[in-house]
mmCIF file of C-alpha atoms and ligand atoms in Angstrom:
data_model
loop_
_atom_site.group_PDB
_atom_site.id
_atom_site.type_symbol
_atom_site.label_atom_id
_atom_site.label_comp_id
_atom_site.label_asym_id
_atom_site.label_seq_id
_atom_site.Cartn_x
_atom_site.Cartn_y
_atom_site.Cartn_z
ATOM 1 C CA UNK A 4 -23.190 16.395 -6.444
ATOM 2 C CA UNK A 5 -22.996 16.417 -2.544
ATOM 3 C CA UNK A 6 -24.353 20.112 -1.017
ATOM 4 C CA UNK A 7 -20.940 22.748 -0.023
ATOM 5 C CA UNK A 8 -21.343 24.846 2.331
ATOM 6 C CA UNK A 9 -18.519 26.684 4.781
ATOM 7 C CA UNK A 10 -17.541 23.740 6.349
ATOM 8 C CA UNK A 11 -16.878 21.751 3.047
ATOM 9 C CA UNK A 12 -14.198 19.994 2.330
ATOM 10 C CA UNK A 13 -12.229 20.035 -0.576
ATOM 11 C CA UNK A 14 -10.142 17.300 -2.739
ATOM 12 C CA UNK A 15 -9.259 17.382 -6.556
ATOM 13 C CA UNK A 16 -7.766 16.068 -9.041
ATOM 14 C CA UNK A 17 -4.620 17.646 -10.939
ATOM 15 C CA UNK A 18 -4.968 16.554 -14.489
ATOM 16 C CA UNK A 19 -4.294 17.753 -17.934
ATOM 17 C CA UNK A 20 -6.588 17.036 -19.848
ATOM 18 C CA UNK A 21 -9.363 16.620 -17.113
ATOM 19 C CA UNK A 22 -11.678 15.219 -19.740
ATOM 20 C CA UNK A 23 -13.033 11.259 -18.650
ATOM 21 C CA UNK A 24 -12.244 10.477 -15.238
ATOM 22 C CA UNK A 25 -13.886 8.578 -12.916
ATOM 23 C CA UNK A 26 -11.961 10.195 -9.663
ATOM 24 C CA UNK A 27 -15.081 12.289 -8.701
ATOM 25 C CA UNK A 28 -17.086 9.525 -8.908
ATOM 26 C CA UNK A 29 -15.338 7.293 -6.410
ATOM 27 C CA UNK A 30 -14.826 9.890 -3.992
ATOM 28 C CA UNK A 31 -18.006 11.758 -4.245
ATOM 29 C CA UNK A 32 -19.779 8.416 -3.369
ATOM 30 C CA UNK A 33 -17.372 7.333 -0.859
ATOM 31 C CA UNK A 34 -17.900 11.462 0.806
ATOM 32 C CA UNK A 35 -21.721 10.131 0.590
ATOM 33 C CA UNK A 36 -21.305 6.826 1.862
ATOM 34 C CA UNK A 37 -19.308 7.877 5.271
ATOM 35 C CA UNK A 38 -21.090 10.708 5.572
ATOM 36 C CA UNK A 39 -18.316 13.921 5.153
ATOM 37 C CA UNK A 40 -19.157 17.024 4.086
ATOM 38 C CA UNK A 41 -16.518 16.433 1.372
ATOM 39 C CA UNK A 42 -16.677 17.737 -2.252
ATOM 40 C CA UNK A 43 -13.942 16.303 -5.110
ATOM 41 C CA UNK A 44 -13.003 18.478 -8.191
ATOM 42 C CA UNK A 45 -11.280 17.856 -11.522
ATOM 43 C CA UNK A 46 -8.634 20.777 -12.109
ATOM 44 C CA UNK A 47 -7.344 20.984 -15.638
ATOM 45 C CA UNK A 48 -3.659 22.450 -14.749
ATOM 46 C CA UNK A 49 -1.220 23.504 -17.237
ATOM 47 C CA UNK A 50 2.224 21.645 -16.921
ATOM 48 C CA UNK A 51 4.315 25.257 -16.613
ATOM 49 C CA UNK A 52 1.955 26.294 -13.740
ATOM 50 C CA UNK A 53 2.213 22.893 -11.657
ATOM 51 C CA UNK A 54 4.138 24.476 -8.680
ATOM 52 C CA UNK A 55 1.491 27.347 -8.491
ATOM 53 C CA UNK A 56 -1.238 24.892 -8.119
ATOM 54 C CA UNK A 57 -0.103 22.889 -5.535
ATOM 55 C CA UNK A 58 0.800 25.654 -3.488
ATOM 56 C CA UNK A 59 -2.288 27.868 -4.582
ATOM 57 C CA UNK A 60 -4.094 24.311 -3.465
ATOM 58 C CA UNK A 61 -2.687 24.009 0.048
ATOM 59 C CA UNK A 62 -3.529 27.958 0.716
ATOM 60 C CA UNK A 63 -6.860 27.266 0.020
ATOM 61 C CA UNK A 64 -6.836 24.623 2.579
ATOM 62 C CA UNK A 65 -7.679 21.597 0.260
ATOM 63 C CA UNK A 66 -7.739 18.601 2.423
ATOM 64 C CA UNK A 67 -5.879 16.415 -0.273
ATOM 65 C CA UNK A 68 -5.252 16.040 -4.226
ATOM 66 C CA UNK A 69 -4.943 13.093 -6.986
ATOM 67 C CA UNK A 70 -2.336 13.714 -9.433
ATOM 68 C CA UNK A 71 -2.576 11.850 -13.281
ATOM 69 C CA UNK A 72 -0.944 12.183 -16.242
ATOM 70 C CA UNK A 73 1.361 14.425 -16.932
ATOM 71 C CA UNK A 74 1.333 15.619 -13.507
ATOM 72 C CA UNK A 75 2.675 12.346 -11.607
ATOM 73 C CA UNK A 76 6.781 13.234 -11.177
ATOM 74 C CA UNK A 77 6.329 17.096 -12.078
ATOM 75 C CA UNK A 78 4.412 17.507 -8.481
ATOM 76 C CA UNK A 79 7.545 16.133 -6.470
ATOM 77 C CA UNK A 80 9.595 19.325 -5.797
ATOM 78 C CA UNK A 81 6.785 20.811 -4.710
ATOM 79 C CA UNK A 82 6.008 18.049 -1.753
ATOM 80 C CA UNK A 83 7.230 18.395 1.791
ATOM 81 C CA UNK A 84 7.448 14.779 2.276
ATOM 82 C CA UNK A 85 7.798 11.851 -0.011
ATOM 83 C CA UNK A 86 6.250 8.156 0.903
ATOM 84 C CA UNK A 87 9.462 5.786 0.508
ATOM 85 C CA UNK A 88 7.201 3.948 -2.265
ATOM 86 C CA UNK A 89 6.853 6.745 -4.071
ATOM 87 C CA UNK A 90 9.932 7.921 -3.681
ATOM 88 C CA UNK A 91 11.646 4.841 -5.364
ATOM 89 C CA UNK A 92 8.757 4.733 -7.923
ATOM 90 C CA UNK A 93 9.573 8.589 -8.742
ATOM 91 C CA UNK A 94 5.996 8.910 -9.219
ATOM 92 C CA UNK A 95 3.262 10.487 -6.793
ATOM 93 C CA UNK A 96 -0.759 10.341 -7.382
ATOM 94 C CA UNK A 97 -1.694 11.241 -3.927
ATOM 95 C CA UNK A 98 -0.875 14.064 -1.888
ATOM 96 C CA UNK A 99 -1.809 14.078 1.855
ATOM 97 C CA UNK A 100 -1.590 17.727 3.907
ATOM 98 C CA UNK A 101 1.558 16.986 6.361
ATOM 99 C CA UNK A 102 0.956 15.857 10.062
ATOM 100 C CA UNK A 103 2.471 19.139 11.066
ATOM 101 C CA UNK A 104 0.501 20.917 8.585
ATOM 102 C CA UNK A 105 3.229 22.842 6.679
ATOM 103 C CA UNK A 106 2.901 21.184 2.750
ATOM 104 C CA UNK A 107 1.816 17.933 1.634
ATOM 105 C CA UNK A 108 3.540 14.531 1.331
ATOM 106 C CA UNK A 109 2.886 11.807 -2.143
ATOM 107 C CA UNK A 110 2.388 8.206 -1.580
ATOM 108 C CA UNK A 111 1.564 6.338 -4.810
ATOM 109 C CA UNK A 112 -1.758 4.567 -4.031
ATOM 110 C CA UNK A 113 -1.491 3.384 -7.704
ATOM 111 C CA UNK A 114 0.815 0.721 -6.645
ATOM 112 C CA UNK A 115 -0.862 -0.001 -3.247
ATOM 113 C CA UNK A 116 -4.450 -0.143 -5.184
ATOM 114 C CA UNK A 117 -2.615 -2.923 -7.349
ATOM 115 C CA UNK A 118 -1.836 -4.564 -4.201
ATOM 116 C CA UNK A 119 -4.746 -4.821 -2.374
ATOM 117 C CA UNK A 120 -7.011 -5.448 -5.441
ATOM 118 C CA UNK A 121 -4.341 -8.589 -5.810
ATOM 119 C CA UNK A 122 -4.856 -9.201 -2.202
ATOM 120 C CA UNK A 123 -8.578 -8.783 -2.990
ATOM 121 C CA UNK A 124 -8.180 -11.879 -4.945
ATOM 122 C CA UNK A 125 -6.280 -13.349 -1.942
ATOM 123 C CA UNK A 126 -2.939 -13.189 -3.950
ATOM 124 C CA UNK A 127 -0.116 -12.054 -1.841
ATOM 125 C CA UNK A 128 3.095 -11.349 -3.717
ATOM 126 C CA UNK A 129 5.408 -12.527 -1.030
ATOM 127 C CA UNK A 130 7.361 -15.415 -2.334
ATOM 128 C CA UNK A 131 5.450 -14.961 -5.330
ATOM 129 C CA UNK A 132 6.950 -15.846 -8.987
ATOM 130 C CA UNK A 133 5.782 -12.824 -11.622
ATOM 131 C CA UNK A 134 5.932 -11.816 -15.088
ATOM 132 C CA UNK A 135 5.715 -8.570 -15.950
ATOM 133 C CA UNK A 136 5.305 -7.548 -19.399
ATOM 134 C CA UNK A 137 6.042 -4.222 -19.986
ATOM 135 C CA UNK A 138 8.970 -1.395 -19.364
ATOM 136 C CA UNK A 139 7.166 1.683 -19.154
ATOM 137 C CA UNK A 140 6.362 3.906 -16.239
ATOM 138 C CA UNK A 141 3.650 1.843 -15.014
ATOM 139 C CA UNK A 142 5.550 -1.131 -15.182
ATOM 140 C CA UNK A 143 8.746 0.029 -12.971
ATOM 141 C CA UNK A 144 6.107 0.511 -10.612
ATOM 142 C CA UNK A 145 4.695 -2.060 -10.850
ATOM 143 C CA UNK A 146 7.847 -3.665 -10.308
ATOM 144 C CA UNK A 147 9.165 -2.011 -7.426
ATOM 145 C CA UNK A 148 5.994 -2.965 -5.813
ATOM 146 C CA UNK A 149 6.496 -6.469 -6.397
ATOM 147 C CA UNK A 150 10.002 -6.154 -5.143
ATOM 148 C CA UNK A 151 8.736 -3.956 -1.972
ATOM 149 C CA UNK A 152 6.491 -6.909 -1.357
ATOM 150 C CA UNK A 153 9.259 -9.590 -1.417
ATOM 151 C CA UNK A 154 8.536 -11.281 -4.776
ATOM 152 C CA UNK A 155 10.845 -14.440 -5.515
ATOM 153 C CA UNK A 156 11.558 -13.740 -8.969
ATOM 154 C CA UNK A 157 10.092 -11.197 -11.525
ATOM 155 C CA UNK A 158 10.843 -11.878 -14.945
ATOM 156 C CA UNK A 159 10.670 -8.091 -17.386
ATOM 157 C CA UNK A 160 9.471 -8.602 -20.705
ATOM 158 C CA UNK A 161 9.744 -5.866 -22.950
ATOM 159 C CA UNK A 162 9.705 -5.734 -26.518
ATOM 160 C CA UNK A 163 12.864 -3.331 -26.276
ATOM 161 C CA UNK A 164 14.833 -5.434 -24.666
ATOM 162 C CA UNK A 165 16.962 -2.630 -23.244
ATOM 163 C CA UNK A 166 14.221 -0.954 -21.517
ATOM 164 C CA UNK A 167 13.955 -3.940 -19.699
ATOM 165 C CA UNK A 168 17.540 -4.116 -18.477
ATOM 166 C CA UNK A 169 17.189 -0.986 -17.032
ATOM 167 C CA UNK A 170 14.074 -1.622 -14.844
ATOM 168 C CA UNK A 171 16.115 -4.532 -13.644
ATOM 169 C CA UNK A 172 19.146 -3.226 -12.930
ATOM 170 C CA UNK A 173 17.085 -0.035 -11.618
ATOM 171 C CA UNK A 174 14.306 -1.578 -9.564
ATOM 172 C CA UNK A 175 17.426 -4.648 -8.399
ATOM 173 C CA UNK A 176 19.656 -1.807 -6.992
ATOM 174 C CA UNK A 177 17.248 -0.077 -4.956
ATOM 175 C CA UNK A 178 14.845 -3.029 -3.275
ATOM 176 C CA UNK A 179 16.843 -6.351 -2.399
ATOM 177 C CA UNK A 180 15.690 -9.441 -2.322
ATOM 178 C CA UNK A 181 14.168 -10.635 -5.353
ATOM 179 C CA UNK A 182 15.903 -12.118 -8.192
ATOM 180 C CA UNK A 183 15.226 -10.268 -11.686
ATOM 181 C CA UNK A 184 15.450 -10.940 -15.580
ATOM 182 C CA UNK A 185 15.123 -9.036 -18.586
ATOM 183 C CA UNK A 186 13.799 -10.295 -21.625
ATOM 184 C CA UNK A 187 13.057 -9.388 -24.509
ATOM 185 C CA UNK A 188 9.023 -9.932 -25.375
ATOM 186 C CA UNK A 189 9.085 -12.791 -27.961
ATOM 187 C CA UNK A 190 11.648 -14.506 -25.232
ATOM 188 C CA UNK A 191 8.884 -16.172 -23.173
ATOM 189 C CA UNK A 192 10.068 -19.766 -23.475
ATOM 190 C CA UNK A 193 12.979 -19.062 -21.270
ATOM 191 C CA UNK A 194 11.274 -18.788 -18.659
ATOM 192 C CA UNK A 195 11.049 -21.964 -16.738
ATOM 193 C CA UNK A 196 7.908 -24.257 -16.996
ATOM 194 C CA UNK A 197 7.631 -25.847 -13.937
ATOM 195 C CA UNK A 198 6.264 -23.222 -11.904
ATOM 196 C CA UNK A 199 2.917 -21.168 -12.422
ATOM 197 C CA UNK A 200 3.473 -17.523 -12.300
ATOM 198 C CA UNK A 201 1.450 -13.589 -11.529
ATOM 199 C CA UNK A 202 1.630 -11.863 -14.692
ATOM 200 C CA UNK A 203 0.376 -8.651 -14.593
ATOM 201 C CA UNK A 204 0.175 -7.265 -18.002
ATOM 202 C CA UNK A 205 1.670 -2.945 -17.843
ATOM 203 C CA UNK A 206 1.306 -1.890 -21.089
ATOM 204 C CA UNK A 207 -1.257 -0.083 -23.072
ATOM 205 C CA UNK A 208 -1.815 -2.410 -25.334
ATOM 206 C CA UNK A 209 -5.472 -3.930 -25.725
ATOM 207 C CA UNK A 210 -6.455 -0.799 -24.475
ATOM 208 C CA UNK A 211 -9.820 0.383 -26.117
ATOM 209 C CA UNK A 212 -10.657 0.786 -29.356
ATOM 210 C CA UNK A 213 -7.603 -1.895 -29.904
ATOM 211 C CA UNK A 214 -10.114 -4.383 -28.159
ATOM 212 C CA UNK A 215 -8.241 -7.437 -30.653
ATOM 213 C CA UNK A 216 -5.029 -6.747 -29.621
ATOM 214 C CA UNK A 217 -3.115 -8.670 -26.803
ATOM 215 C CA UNK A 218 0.625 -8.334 -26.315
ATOM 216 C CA UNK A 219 1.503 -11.663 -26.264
ATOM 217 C CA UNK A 220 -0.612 -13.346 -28.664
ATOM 218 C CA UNK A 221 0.523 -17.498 -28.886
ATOM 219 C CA UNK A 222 -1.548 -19.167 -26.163
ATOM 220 C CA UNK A 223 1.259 -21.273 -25.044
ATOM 221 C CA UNK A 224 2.633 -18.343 -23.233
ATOM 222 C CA UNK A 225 -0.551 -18.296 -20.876
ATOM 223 C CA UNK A 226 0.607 -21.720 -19.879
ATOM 224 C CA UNK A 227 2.950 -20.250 -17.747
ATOM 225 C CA UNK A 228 0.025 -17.851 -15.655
ATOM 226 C CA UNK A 229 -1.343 -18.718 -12.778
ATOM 227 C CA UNK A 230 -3.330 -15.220 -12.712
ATOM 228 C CA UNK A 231 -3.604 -12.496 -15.722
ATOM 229 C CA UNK A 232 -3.549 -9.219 -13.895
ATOM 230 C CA UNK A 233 -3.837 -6.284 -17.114
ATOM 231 C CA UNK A 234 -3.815 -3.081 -15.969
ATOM 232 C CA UNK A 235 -6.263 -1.794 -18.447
ATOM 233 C CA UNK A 236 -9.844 -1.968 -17.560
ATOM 234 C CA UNK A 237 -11.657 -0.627 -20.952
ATOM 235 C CA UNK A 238 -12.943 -2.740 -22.647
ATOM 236 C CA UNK A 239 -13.547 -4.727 -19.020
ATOM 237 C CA UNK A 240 -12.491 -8.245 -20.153
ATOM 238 C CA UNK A 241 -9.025 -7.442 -22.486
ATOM 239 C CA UNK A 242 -8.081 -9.977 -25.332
ATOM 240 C CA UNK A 243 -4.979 -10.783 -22.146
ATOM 241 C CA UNK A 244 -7.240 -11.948 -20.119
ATOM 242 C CA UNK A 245 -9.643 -14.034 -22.492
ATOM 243 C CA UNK A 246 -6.120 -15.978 -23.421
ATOM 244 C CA UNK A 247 -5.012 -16.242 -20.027
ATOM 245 C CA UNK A 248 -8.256 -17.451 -18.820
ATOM 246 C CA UNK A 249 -8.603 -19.733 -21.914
ATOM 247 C CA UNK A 250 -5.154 -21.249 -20.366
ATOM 248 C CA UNK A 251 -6.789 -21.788 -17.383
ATOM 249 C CA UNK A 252 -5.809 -18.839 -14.932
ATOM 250 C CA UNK A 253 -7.810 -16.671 -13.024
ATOM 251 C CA UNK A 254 -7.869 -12.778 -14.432
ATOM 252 C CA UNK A 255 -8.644 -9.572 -13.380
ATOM 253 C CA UNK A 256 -8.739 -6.088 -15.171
ATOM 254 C CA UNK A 257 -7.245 -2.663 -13.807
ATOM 255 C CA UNK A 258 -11.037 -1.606 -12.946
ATOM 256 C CA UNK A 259 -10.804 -2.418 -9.535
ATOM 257 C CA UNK A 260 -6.993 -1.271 -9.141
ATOM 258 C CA UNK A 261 -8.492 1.539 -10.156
ATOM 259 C CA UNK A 262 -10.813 1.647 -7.159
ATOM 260 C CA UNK A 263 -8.475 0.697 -4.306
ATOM 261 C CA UNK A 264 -6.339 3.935 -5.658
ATOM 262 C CA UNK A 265 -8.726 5.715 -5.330
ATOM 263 C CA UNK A 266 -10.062 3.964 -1.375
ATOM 264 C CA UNK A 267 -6.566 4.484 -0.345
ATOM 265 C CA UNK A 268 -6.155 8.015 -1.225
ATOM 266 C CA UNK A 269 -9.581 8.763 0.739
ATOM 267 C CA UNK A 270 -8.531 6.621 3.755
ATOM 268 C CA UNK A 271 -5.353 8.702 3.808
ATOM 269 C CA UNK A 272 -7.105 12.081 3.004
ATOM 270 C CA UNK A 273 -10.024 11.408 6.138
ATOM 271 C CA UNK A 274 -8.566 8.765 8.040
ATOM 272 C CA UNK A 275 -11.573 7.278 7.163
ATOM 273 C CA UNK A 276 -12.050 2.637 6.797
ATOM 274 C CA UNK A 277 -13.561 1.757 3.700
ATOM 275 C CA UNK A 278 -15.386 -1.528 4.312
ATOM 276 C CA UNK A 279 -15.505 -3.846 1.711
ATOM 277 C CA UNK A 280 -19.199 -3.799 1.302
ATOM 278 C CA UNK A 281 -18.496 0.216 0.613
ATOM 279 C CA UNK A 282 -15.799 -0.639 -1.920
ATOM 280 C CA UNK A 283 -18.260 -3.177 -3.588
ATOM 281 C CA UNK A 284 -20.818 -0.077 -3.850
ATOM 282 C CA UNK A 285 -18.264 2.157 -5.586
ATOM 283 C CA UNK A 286 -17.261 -0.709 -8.095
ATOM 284 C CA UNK A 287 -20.641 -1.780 -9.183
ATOM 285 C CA UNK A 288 -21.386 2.736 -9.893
ATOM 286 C CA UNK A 289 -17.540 2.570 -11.729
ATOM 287 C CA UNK A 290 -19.168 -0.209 -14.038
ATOM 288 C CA UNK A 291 -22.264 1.522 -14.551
HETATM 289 P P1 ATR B 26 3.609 4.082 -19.366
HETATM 290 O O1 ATR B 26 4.304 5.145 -18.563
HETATM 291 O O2 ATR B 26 2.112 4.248 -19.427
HETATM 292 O O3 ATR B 26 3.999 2.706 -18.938
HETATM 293 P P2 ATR B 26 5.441 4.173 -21.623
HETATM 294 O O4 ATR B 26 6.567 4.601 -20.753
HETATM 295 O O5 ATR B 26 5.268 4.841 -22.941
HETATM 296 O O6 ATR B 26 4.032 4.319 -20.889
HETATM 297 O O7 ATR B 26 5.574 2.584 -21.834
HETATM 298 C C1 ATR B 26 4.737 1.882 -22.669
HETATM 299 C C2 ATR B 26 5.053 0.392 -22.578
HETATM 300 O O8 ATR B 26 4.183 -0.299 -23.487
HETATM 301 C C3 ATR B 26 6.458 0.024 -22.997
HETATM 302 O O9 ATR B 26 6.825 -1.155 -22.326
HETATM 303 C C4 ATR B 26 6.282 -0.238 -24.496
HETATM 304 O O10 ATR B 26 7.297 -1.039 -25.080
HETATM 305 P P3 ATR B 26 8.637 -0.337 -25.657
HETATM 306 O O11 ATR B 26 9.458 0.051 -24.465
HETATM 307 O O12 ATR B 26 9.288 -1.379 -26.482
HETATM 308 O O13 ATR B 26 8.184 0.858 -26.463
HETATM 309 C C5 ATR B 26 4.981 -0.973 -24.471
HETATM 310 N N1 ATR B 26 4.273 -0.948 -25.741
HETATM 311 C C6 ATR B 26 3.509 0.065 -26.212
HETATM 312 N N2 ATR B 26 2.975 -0.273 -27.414
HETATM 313 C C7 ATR B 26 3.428 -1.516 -27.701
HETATM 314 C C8 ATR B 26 3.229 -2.430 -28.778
HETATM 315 N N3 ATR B 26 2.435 -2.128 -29.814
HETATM 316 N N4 ATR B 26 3.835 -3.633 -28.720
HETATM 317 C C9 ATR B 26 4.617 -3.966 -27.674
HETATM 318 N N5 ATR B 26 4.839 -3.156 -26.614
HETATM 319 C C10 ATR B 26 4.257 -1.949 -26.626
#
């Protein structure tokens, strides 16, 4: 734990529960690493008292705050300003004290951690073909970022079908440019074979202790997959991405989407550059 004095800095987390989290970790070594006299805090807030903690959190001058489940939409009337990500994702983890110092604004560093861990792996999503499988909240964002980003085509799996429509129709009406289907999950061999294609997995499944679980099981789906993105990173290396990379394609876990959240929100917070040799530092502790 880095020393506080008068002159400390404060960021935290808004979480409920605030149990496992590896927020304080990242931040507290990245404080370390650039030297800032910067502290980061868990806060285990109720959901009816959301409002009060945001503002009780900007009166007592805290530079900046994470927000995680169930706290991601609830904190948006209470923002000044809204990031036009965000604000099309309708879901904020970041909140950055105004320029003119009067509130705080959200950005969604979830999505922009996905997209530079992808560009980490020198994937760019421009003109890129992508399967997402998934209709929750994390896909939509996922989606809009891969619209945002000018995506060719992204194809919505979902194993209710109609969930999938709507991110579609949704995500298609808001950000134009890329052409979208909806499918249901077992639909894969619609999709045409003659391209390779980004699937990033956005659904809980595989998620620790369902270590045996993928959500498409038949290997001839992972045919199609140039790269396996899944967004969950425990266990590290997700039944997903053993079939994907069985097929051939190169895989990564949400670990270090996790971490790029995380060097975002800082960067925004301090106005501070993360190098990569830093980021590399604050993955191998996350793995620890
Ligand atoms: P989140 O906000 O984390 O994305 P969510 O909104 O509950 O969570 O969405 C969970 C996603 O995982 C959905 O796409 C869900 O599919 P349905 O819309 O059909 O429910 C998917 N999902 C969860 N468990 C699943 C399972 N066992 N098999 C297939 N899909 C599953």
């Amino acid at each position: 734990m880095n020393e506080t004095d008068g002159k400390t800095l404060t960021c935290g987390l808004l979480a409920h529960p605030a149990g496992h989290t590896l927020s304080p970790l990242i931040h507290n070594t990245l404080a370390s690493m650039t030297g800032k006299n910067l502290v980061y805090v868990p806060f285990d807030v109720d959901p009816s008292d959301i409002g009060d903690a945001v503002k009780g959190a900007f009166s007592l001058n805290i530079l900046g705050m994470n927000a995680t489940v169930p706290h991601k939409e609830a904190v948006i009337p209470y923002l000044k300003e809204i990031d036009p990500l965000a604000k099309n994702i309708g879901a904020v983890n970041t909140l950055v004290r105004t320029e003119d110092g009067t509130g705080y604004k959200g950005y969604n560093t979830d999505m922009t951690g996905l997209k530079r861990s992808l560009a980490n792996q020198n994937i760019t999503i421009k003109g890129q073909k992508v399967i997402i499988l998934g209709a929750g909240g994390v896909a939509r964002a996922v989606a809009f970022l891969m619209a945002s980003e000018g995506a060719e085509i992204i194809y919505v799996l979902n194993r209710t079908v109609e969930r999938a429509q709507e991110v579609v129709k949704e995500v298609g009406e808001k950000v134009q440019g890329s052409r979208f289907v909806a499918l249901s999950m077992d639909e894969y061999d619609k999709i045409p074979s003659d391209s390779k294609y980004l699937c990033v997995q956005s659904t809980s499944v595989g998620m620790h202790p369902n270590n045996d679980k993928a959500i498409i099981e038949d290997p001839k789906f992972y045919e199609l997959v140039h790269t396996g993105f899944d967004i969950v990173y425990r266990p590290m290396n997700t039944k997903f991405m053993q079939l994907a990379e069985r097929a051939g394609a190169k895989v990564c876990n949400g670990l270090e989407m996790l971490l790029y959240q995380g060097v975002d929100a800082y960067e925004l917070w301090t106005g501070c550059s993360i190098t990569k040799e830093q980021c590399d530092i604050v993955y191998k502790a996350m793995c620890d």
